[in-house]
Amino acid sequence: MIKGNISVHTENIFPIIKKFLYSDQEIFLRELISNAVDATTKVQTLAKRGEVEGELGNTRIEIVADKKAKTLTIKDKGVGLTADEAQRYLSEVAFSSASEFLEKYKEGNIIGHFGLGFYSAFMVADRVEVISKSYKKDEKAVRWTCDGSPEYTLEEVDRTERGTDIILHISEDDKDYLEEYKLDQLLGKYCKYLPIEIVFGTKTEKSGKKDIQVPNVINDTNPLWKRSPKEITEEEYQEFYGQMHPLSPMPLFWIHLNIDYPFNLTGILYFPKLSNALEVQKNKVQLYSNQVFVTDDVKEILPEFLTLLHGVVDSPDIPLNVSRSYLQSDREVKKITSYISKKVSDKLADLFKNERENYESKWRDVGGFVKYGILSDEKFDERAREFALFQNTEGVYYTFDEYREKITANQTDTKGKLIGIYTNTPKAHHAQIQAAKGRGYEVLVMDQMIDNHFMQHFEYRDNSISFVRVDSDTTDNLVGKDEKLESVLSEAQQASVKDTFTPLLSTNESWSVVLKALSLDEQPVQITRGEHMRRMNEMRHHQAFNFGEGREVVNLVVNTNHPVISNNLVKMTDEEERTFFARHLYDLARVSQGMLEGAELTEFVKRSLTFIK
């Protein structure tokens, strides 16, 4: 028996372990099983080279929990360890057998840093035993034991089977890691797609008329994203999505990523139904490294807008720190990010070009994602010009260039600027929309939370266009053309009309009465809102920090040419009757904006009945 002290290279290893490796206790299981996968992958590689005698046999990894003995064992049939290797790789934390193996054989699929990952065992175990037999023919089996102190023992034991058993004597505080439900949860999270079969317990299967117990393999060693897209059916893509997101509706479409140069990357990205729920949908992309789950916080490798997608990205070329828990930013990550962004935009462009009707039918869900990408990623913004859509109130879709061509003749103001007219609440703006359509204007529906920012982005990027909401001014002035009518009222009559309406606004400091000579098709009294401040206030509402609202300009516009004003109101000599009539017109305008409620709405209904009588 050998006794010794573990050699720890504290100057560069322990700070890393303390800061990163032990940040999440449950990671110990992923690290130990990943080490077992590494050992198994190594022996398979050596066997292909003819360096292992005989058949490999069963190479499954087995997880065994023994509540009575308070042990958790990870068993593999990999390369195993010699006495010398056990002393070096288990007792000198700074060594990494995976790195050494890679250097020797220059082949991929070796994930772990054995020493570091192995030491995660001491997060949950009072004592750790490693019993191992090397694939090398004449090497004796060994047992390495350590109780978490710098002292360890290493001795020869009887074992004929190649491979390694890591036996964790679980501490009293962590005995829940011996519970089946807990292990099921962790194995499902970290080991669901490992490339070597993982067995945990048994399951019942039918054999003829009998029920038999068979090993319970918990992972899919050849997950969908590792297969060729040509071999995968639409149903299989949907089934895989359902496994990952069982409570989500089926995705709209998906992209299968598969590249081996200049970096290795596979994966499947699904476009979920988003609508307005942008924030709720984030962080649904899982990152794997050689089928080992790393994280679902992938903002370092995906542009922010792509975190709205669901799915899987798997790459051995994404640099991770020693515990696999954190991404490290470097030039390769930026290349991967750029590639994924381009593949997404290519997919959208292809759908729009070849299946436009189908693409338009999905725009309500895809639109928020595309707009977010346009706002947050400059390269995506450039590509998205050809597939970003605007929808009008009739359900017709236009690209920006198509919309520009559609409105140039009729929606260009006196300064040569295009005026895009929109509504964010088509039902509430029905009267204004109808009036705008009567003038031949094209009214867009912009009712997603992101649309204010989206329009502002277009105005900033292309200063030849401005967007105004359909209720931001009277219909005759939305585009700002030189089509001014003369009022049929004298200046004295106009002053009298203004004096009648002004007291009604006494409780609304930001409101004012504006008299305008409009056509007879316009409402006698209507409410308009200043575009700039209203839009800024709406954007503030959707931000995490609200620094207070600016004063919104609201106008009560009185059409002095409408008969209700020119023939009725101005001819009333009874002041009480005149005020009563003006109040009703004012409330009619507010009803059309959905601004009357409670006692005011009840009073309006009573007053309307008086008019009927």
CSV table of N, CA and C in Angstrom, one decimal, residues 13 35 38-39 42 88-89 93-117 320-322 324:
chain,number,residue,atom,x,y,z
A,13,ILE,N,-4.4,26.4,-10.0
A,13,ILE,CA,-5.6,25.6,-10.1
A,13,ILE,C,-6.6,25.9,-9.0
A,35,ASN,N,-16.5,12.2,-17.2
A,35,ASN,CA,-15.2,11.5,-17.2
A,35,ASN,C,-15.3,10.0,-17.6
A,38,ASP,N,-15.6,10.0,-21.2
A,38,ASP,CA,-14.2,10.2,-21.8
A,38,ASP,C,-13.4,8.9,-21.8
A,39,ALA,N,-13.5,8.2,-20.7
A,39,ALA,CA,-12.7,7.0,-20.6
A,39,ALA,C,-13.2,5.9,-21.6
A,42,LYS,N,-12.2,6.9,-25.1
A,42,LYS,CA,-10.8,6.7,-25.3
A,42,LYS,C,-10.5,5.2,-25.7
A,88,ARG,N,-1.0,9.9,-10.5
A,88,ARG,CA,-0.8,11.2,-11.2
A,88,ARG,C,-2.1,11.9,-11.4
A,89,TYR,N,-3.1,11.2,-12.0
A,89,TYR,CA,-4.3,11.9,-12.4
A,89,TYR,C,-5.3,12.2,-11.2
A,93,VAL,N,-3.9,17.4,-8.9
A,93,VAL,CA,-5.0,18.1,-9.5
A,93,VAL,C,-4.7,18.8,-10.8
A,94,ALA,N,-3.5,19.2,-10.9
A,94,ALA,CA,-3.2,20.0,-12.1
A,94,ALA,C,-3.1,19.2,-13.4
A,95,PHE,N,-3.0,17.9,-13.3
A,95,PHE,CA,-2.9,17.1,-14.5
A,95,PHE,C,-4.3,16.9,-15.1
A,96,SER,N,-4.3,16.7,-16.4
A,96,SER,CA,-5.5,16.4,-17.1
A,96,SER,C,-5.2,15.3,-18.1
A,97,SER,N,-5.8,14.1,-17.8
A,97,SER,CA,-5.6,13.0,-18.7
A,97,SER,C,-6.2,13.2,-20.1
A,98,ALA,N,-7.3,13.9,-20.1
A,98,ALA,CA,-7.9,14.2,-21.4
A,98,ALA,C,-7.0,15.0,-22.3
A,99,SER,N,-6.4,16.1,-21.7
A,99,SER,CA,-5.5,16.9,-22.5
A,99,SER,C,-4.3,16.2,-23.0
A,100,GLU,N,-3.8,15.3,-22.1
A,100,GLU,CA,-2.6,14.5,-22.4
A,100,GLU,C,-3.0,13.5,-23.6
A,101,PHE,N,-4.1,12.9,-23.5
A,101,PHE,CA,-4.6,12.0,-24.5
A,101,PHE,C,-4.8,12.7,-25.8
A,102,LEU,N,-5.4,13.9,-25.8
A,102,LEU,CA,-5.6,14.6,-27.0
A,102,LEU,C,-4.2,15.0,-27.7
A,103,GLU,N,-3.3,15.4,-26.8
A,103,GLU,CA,-2.0,15.7,-27.4
A,103,GLU,C,-1.3,14.5,-28.1
A,104,LYS,N,-1.6,13.4,-27.5
A,104,LYS,CA,-1.0,12.2,-28.1
A,104,LYS,C,-1.6,11.7,-29.4
A,105,TYR,N,-3.0,11.7,-29.4
A,105,TYR,CA,-3.7,11.1,-30.5
A,105,TYR,C,-4.4,12.1,-31.4
A,106,LYS,N,-4.4,13.4,-31.0
A,106,LYS,CA,-4.9,14.5,-31.9
A,106,LYS,C,-6.3,14.1,-32.4
A,107,GLU,N,-7.2,13.6,-31.6
A,107,GLU,CA,-8.5,13.3,-32.0
A,107,GLU,C,-9.5,13.9,-31.0
A,108,GLY,N,-10.7,14.3,-31.5
A,108,GLY,CA,-11.6,15.0,-30.7
A,108,GLY,C,-12.5,14.1,-29.8
A,109,ASN,N,-13.6,14.7,-29.3
A,109,ASN,CA,-14.5,14.0,-28.5
A,109,ASN,C,-14.0,13.6,-27.1
A,110,ILE,N,-13.0,14.3,-26.6
A,110,ILE,CA,-12.5,14.1,-25.3
A,110,ILE,C,-12.8,15.4,-24.5
A,111,ILE,N,-13.8,15.4,-23.6
A,111,ILE,CA,-14.3,16.6,-23.0
A,111,ILE,C,-13.6,17.0,-21.8
A,112,GLY,N,-13.4,16.0,-20.9
A,112,GLY,CA,-13.1,16.4,-19.5
A,112,GLY,C,-11.7,16.7,-19.1
A,113,HIS,N,-11.5,17.3,-18.1
A,113,HIS,CA,-10.2,17.5,-17.4
A,113,HIS,C,-10.3,16.6,-16.2
A,114,PHE,N,-9.8,15.4,-16.2
A,114,PHE,CA,-10.1,14.3,-15.3
A,114,PHE,C,-9.9,14.8,-13.8
A,115,GLY,N,-8.8,15.3,-13.5
A,115,GLY,CA,-8.5,15.7,-12.2
A,115,GLY,C,-9.5,16.7,-11.6
A,116,LEU,N,-9.8,17.8,-12.3
A,116,LEU,CA,-10.7,18.8,-11.8
A,116,LEU,C,-12.1,18.3,-11.7
A,117,GLY,N,-12.6,17.7,-12.8
A,117,GLY,CA,-14.0,17.2,-12.7
A,117,GLY,C,-14.1,16.1,-11.6
A,320,LEU,N,-14.9,26.6,-23.2
A,320,LEU,CA,-15.5,26.5,-21.8
A,320,LEU,C,-14.4,26.6,-20.8
A,321,ASN,N,-14.7,27.0,-19.6
A,321,ASN,CA,-13.6,26.9,-18.6
A,321,ASN,C,-13.5,25.5,-18.1
A,322,VAL,N,-12.7,25.3,-17.2
A,322,VAL,CA,-12.3,23.9,-16.8
A,322,VAL,C,-13.5,23.1,-16.3
A,324,ARG,N,-16.6,23.4,-17.4
A,324,ARG,CA,-17.6,23.4,-18.4
A,324,ARG,C,-18.8,24.4,-18.1
